[in-house]
Coordinates of C-alpha atoms and ligand atoms in Angstrom, one line a residue:
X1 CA 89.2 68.0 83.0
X2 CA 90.7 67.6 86.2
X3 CA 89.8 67.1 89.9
X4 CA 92.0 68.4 92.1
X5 CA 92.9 67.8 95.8
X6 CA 94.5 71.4 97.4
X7 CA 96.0 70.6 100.8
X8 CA 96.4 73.8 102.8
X9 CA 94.3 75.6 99.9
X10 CA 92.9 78.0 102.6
X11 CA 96.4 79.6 104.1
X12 CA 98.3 82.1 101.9
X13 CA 100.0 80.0 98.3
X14 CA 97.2 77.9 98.6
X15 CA 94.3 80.1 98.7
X16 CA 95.9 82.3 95.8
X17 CA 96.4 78.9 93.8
X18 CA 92.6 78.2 94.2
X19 CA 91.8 81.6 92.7
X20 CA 94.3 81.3 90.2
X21 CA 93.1 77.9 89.2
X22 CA 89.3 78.3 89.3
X23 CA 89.9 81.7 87.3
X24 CA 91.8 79.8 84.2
X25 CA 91.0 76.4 84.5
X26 CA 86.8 76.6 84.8
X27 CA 85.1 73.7 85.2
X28 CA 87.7 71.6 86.8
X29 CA 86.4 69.8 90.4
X30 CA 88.2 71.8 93.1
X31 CA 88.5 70.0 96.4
X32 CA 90.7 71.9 99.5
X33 CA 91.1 69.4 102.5
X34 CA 92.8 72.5 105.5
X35 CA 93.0 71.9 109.4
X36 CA 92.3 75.7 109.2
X37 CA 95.3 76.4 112.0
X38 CA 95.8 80.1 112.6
X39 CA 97.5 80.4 109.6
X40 CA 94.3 78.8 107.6
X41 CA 91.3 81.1 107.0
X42 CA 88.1 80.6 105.0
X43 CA 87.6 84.0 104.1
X44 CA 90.5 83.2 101.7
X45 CA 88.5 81.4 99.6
X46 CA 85.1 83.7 99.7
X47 CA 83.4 84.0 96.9
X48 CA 84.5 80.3 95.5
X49 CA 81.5 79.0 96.4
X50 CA 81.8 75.3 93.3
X51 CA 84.6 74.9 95.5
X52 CA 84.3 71.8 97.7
X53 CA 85.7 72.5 101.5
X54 CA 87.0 69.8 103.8
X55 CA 87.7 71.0 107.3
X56 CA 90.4 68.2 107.6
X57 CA 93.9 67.2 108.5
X58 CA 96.3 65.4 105.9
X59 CA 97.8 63.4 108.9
X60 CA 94.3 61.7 108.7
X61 CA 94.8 58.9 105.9
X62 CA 91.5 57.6 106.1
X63 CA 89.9 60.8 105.5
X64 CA 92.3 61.6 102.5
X65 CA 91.3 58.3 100.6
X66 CA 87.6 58.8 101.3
X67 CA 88.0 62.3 99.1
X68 CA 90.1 60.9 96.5
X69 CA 87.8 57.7 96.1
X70 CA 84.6 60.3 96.5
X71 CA 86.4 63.0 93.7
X72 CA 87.8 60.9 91.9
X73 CA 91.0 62.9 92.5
X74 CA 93.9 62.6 89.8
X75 CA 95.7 65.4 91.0
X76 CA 97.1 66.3 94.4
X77 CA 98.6 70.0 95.1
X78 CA 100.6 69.8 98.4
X79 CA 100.6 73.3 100.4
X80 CA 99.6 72.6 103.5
X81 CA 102.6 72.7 106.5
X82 CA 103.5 74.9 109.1
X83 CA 105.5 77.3 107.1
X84 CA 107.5 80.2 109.4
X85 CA 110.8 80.0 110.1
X86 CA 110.6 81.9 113.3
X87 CA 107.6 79.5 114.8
X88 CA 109.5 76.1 113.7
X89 CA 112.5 78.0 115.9
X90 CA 110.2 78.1 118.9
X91 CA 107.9 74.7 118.7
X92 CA 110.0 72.6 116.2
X93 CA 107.7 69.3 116.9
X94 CA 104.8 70.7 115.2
X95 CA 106.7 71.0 111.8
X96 CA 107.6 67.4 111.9
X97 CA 104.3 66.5 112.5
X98 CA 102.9 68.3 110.0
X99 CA 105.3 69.0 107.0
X100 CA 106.7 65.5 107.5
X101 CA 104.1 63.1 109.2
X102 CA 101.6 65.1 107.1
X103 CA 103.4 64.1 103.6
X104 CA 104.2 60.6 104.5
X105 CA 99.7 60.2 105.2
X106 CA 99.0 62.1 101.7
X107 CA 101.5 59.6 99.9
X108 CA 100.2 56.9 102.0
X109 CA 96.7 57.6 100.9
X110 CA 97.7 58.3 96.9
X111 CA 99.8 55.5 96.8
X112 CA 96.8 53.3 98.2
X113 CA 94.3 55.0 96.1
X114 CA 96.0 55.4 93.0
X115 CA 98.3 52.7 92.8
X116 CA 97.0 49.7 94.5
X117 CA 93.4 50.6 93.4
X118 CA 92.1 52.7 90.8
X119 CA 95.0 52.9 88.4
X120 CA 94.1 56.0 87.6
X121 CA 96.2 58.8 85.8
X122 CA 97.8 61.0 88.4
X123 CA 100.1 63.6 89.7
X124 CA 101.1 64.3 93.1
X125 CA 102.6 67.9 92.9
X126 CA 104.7 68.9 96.4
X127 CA 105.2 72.2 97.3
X128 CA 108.9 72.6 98.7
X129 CA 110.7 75.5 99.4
X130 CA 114.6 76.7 98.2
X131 CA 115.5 76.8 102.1
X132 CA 115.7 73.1 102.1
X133 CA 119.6 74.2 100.2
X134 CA 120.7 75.9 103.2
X135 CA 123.0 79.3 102.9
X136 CA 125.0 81.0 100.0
X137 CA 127.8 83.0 100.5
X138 CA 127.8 86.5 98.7
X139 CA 129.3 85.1 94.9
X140 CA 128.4 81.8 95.6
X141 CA 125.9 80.3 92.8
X142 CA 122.3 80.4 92.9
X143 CA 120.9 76.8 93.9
X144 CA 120.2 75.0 91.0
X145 CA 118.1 71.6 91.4
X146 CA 121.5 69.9 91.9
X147 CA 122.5 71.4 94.8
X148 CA 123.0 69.2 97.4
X149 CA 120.3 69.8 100.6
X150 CA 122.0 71.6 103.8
X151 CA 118.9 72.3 105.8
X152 CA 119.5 75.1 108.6
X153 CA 116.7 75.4 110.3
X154 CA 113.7 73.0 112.3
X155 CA 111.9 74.3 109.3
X156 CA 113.6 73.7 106.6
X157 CA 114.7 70.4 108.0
X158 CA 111.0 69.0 108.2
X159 CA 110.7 70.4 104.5
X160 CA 113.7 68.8 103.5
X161 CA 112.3 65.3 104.9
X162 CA 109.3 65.8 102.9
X163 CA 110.9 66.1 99.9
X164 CA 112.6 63.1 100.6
X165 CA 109.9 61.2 101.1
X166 CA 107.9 62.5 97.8
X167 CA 111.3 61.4 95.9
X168 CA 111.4 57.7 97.5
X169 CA 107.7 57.4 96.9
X170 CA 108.2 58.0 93.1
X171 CA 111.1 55.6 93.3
X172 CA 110.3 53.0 95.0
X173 CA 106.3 52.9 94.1
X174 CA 106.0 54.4 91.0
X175 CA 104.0 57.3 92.0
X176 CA 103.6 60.3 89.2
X177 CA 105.1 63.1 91.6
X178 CA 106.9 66.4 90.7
X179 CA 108.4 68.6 93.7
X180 CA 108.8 72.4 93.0
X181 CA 111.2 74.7 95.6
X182 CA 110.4 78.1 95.5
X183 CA 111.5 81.2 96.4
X184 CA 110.0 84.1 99.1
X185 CA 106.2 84.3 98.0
X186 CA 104.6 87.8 99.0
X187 CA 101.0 88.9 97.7
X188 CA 97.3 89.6 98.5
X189 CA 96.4 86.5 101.8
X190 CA 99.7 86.5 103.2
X191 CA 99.4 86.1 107.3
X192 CA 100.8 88.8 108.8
X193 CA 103.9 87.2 110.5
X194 CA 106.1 87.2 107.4
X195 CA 108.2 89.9 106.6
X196 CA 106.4 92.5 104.2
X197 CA 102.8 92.3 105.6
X198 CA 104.2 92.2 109.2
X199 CA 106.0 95.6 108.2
X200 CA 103.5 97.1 106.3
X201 CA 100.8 96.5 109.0
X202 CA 103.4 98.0 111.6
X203 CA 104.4 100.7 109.5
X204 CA 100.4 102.0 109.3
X205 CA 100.2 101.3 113.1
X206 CA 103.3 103.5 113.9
X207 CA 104.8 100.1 115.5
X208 CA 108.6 99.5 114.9
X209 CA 110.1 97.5 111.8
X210 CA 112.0 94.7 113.9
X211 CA 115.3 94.2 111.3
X212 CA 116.8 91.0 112.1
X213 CA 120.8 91.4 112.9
X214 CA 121.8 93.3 110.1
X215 CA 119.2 92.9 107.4
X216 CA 121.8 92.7 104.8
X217 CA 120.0 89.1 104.6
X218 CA 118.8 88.4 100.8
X219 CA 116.0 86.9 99.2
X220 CA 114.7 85.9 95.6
X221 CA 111.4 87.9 96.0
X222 CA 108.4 86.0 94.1
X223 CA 104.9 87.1 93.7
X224 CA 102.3 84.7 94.6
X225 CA 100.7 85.0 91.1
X226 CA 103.9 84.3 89.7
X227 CA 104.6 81.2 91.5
X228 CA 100.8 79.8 90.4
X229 CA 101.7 79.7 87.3
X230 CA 104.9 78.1 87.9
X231 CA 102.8 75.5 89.7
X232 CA 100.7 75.2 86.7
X233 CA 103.5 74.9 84.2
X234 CA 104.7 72.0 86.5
X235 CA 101.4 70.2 86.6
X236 CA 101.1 71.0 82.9
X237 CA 104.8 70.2 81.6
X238 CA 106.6 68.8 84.2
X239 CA 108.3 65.4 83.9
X240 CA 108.0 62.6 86.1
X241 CA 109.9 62.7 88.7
X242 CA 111.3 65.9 88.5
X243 CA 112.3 68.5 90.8
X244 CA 111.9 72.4 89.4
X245 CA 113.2 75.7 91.5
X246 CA 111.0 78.8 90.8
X247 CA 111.9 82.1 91.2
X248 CA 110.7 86.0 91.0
X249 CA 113.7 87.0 89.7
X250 CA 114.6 89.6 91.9
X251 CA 117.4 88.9 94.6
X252 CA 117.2 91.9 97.2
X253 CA 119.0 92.6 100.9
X254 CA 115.9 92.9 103.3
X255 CA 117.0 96.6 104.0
X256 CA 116.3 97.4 100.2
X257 CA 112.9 96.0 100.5
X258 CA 112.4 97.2 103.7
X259 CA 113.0 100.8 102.1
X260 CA 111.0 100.2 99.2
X261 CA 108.0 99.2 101.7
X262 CA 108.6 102.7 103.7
X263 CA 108.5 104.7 100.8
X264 CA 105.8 103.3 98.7
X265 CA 103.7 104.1 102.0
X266 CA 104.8 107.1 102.3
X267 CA 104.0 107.9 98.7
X268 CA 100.2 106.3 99.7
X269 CA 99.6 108.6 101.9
X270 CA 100.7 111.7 100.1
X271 CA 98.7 111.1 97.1
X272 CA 95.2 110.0 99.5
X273 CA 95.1 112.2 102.5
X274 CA 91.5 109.4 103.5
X275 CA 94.9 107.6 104.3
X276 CA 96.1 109.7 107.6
X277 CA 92.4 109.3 108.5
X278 CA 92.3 106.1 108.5
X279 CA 96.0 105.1 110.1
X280 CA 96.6 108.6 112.6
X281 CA 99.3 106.5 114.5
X282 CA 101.6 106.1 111.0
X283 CA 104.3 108.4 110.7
X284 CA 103.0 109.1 107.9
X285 CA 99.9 110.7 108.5
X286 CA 101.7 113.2 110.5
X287 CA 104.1 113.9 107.8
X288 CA 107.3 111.9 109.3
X289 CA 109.4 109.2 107.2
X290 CA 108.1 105.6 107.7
X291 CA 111.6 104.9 107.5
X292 CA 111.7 106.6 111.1
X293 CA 109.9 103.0 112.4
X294 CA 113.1 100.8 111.8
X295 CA 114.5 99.2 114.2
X296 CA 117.4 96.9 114.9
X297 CA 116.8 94.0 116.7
X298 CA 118.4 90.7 118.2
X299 CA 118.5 88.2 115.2
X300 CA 117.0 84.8 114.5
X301 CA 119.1 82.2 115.7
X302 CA 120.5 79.9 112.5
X303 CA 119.5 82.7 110.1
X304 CA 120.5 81.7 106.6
X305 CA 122.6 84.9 104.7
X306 CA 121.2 84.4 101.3
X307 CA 119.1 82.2 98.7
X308 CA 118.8 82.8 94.9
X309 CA 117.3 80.7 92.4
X310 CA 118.8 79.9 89.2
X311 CA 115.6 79.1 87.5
X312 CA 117.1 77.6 83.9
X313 CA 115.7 74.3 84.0
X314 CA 111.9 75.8 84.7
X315 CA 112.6 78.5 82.4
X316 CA 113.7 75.6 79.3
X317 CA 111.4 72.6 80.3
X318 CA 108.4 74.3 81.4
X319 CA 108.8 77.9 79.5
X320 CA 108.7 79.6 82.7
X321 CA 109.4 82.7 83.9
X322 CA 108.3 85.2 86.5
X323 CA 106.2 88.1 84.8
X324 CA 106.2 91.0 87.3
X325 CA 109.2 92.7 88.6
X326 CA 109.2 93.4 92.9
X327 CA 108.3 97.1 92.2
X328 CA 104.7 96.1 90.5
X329 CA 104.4 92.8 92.6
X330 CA 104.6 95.3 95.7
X331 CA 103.2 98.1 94.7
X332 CA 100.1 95.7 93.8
X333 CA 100.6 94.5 97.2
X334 CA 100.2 97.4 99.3
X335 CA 97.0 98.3 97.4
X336 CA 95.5 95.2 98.1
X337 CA 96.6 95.7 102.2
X338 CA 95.4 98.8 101.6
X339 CA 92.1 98.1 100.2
X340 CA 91.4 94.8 102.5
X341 CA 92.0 96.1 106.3
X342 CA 88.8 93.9 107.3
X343 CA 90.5 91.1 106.5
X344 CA 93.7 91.4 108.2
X345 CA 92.3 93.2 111.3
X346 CA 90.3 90.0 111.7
X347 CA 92.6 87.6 111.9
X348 CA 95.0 89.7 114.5
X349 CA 93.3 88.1 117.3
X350 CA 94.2 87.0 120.7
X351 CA 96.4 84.3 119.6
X352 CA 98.8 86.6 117.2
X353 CA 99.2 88.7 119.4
X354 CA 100.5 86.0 121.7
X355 CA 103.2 85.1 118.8
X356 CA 104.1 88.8 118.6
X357 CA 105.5 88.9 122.4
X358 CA 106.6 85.4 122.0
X359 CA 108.7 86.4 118.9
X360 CA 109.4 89.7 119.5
X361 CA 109.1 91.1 122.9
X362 CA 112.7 89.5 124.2
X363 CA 114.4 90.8 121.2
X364 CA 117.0 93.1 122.8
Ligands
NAD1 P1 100.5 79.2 105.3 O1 101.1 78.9 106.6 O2 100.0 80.5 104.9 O3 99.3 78.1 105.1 C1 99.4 76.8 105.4 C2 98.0 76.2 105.3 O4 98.1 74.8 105.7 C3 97.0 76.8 106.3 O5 95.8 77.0 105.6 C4 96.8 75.7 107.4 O6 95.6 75.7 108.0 C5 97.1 74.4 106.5 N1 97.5 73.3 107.4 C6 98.5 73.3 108.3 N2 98.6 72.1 108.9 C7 97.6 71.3 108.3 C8 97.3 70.0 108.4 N3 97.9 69.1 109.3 N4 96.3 69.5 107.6 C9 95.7 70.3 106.7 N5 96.0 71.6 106.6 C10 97.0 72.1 107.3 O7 101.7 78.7 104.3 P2 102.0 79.3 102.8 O8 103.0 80.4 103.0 O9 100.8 79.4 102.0 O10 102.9 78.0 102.3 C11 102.3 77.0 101.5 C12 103.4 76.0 101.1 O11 104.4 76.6 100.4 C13 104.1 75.4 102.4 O12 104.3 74.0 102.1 C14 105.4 76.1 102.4 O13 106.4 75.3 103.0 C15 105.7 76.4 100.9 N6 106.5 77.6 100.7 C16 106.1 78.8 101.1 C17 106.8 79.9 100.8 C18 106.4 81.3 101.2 O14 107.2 82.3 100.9 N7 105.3 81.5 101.9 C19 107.9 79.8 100.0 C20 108.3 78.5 99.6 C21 107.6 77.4 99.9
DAU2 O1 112.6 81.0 101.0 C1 111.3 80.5 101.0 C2 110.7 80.7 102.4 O2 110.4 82.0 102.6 C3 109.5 79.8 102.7 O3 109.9 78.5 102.6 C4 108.9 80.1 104.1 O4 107.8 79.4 104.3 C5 108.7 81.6 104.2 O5 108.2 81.9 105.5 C6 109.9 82.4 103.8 O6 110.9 82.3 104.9 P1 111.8 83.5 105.4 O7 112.3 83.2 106.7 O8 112.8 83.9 104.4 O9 110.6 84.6 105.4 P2 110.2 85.7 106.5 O10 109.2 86.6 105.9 O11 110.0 85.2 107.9 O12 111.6 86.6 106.6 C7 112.1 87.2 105.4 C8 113.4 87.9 105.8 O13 113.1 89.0 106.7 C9 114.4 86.9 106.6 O14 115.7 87.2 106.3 C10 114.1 87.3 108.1 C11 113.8 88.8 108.0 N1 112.8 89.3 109.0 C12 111.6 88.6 109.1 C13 110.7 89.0 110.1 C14 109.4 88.3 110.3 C15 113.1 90.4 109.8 O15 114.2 91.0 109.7 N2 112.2 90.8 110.8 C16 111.0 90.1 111.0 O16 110.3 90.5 111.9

């Protein structure tokens, strides 16, 4: 059995990784220490209700080694960080503070706990992303867990020093850590700031699809499900020390899945006519292509062209390997936006809308 510390367990990967867990792994003692910022939300986690919740910050050390002491903790799952690309563009200090000050107090508090006390068997798994590579070219290869680190953005940066530290901690103290980088998560939870739930929340408002530059941009889409197990097979089979890049095996242009996303809601609409109801301001309800919504807009400053993942070392060490293509990942996706409009309508409040016209409105 294992009891388990989830930083950041009630934002989007997180949350999904509590389900996932408490769904195959019953039994286990669940602890999730989140600051709920606005990207944190406890309705994430409703219906968990063995699930122990600390309203909490990881910069707090003291507060970290009181739970592992009190949970006897041997296993620490690192989500939380501010995690959007676009917000680390326009506040950059924040993601030091928490993806990097925020990592250093969690090791701080498991090397303390763990090493210098309890002895314990342990394992500190940090969850990274591929961005901390930087950019490919069009035939470049995909990263591989060799590829040397090019950071690009404030974002990435602060992720990149985080996995630096969880390597020196391993190295220098002996701590039982294993960092995966992942690819573009999408799925059920996923704040509405990111691409696909951003467009598909537009697209039923009639509100345009803001394409950055010339959205030939490319991403290895992964669903969230996906990338729990990947996480599992990590904490499960992962070696010591390791680094592992996980992928959904399905590198895309954002135009392709931007047309995807307008057809499959055009196809939801014309096979449930509660839809047009529902959403009159879509294009759809009045019978016009969502498609008719995109837009062209100024792009993100420092915008890295492409990632891919070349997966080989999780798919031999850990037998890993994504088990939904993008089509069922996002058609599953939509369904669930679909079926959930309380949740997302609640958590478009005052302050999104705020990041909206700070993000948005002086896009040309
Ligand atoms: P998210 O923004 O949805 O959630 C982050 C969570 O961390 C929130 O619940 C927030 O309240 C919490 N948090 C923030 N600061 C905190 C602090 N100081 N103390 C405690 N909790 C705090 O992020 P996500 O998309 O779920 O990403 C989770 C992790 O996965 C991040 O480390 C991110 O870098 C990484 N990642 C994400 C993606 C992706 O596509 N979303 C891909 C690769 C890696
Ligand atoms: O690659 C992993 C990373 O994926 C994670 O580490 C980050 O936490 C996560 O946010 C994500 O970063 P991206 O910047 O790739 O995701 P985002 O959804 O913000 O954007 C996806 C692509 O879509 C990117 O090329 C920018 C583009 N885009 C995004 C938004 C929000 C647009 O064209 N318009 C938009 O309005």
């Amino acid at each position: 059995m294992t009891n388990m510390l989830v930083t950041g367990g009630a934002g989007f990967i997180g949350a999904n990784f509590v389900h996932y867990w408490r769904q195959h792994h019953a039994g286990d003692t669940i602890v999730v220490l989140d600051a709920l910022t606005y990207a944190g939300n406890r309705a994430n986690l409703a219906g968990l209700d063995d699930v122990v919740f600390e309203h909490g910050d990881i910069r707090d050390t003291a507060l970290v080694e009181r739970l592992l002491g009190d949970h006897a903790v041997d296993t620490i799952v690192h989500f939380a960080a501010e995690s959007h690309v676009d917000r680390s563009i326009h506040g950059p200090a924040a993601f030091v503070d928490t993806n990097v000050l925020g990592t250093l107090s969690l090791l701080t508090a498991a090397r303390s706990v763990w090493l210098a006390g309890s002895g314990r068997p342990h394992r500190f798994h940090h969850v990274s992303t591929d961005e901390v590579y930087g950019t490919l070219g069009p035939n470049d290869p995909a990263f591989s867990e060799t590829t040397a680190y090019a950071p690009n953005s404030p974002y990435s940066a602060s992720k990149a020093a985080s996995d630096h530290l969880v390597r020196a901690w391993h190295h220098t103290y002996g701590l039982d850590t294993v960092t995966s980088n992942c690819s573009n998560n999408y799925g059920p939870y996923q704040f509405p700031e990111k691409l696909i739930p951003l467009f598909l929340i537009n697209a039923l408002h009639g509100r345009p699809l803001p394409i950055y530059g010339d959205g030939q941009q490319v991403r290895d889409w992964l669903h969230v499900e996906d990338h729990c197990r990947g996480i599992e097979a990590c904490l499960t089979r992962g070696r010591v020390g390791e680094t592992y890049n996980i992928g959904g095996g399905a590198e895309l242009p954002n135009l392709t899945v931007i047309d995807t996303l307008c057809a499959a809601v055009d196809a939801a609409f014309a096979a449930d006519p509660a839809l047009a109801a529902r959403f009159p301001d879509a294009p759809a309800a009045k019978g016009l292509p969502t498609a008719s919504l995109k837009t062209f807009v100024t792009d993100r400053p420092g915008h890295d062209r492409r990632y891919a993942i070349d997966e080989t070392k999780a798919r031999n060490e850990l037998g890993y390997a994504p088990a939904r293509t993008f089509e069922q990942g996002f058609a599953a996706t939509l369904g669930w936006y679909l079926a959930n409009e309380g949740w997302w309508r609640a958590i478009m409040d005052g302050s999104y809308r705020d990041w909206v016209a700070t993000n948005y409105a002086a896009r040309a």
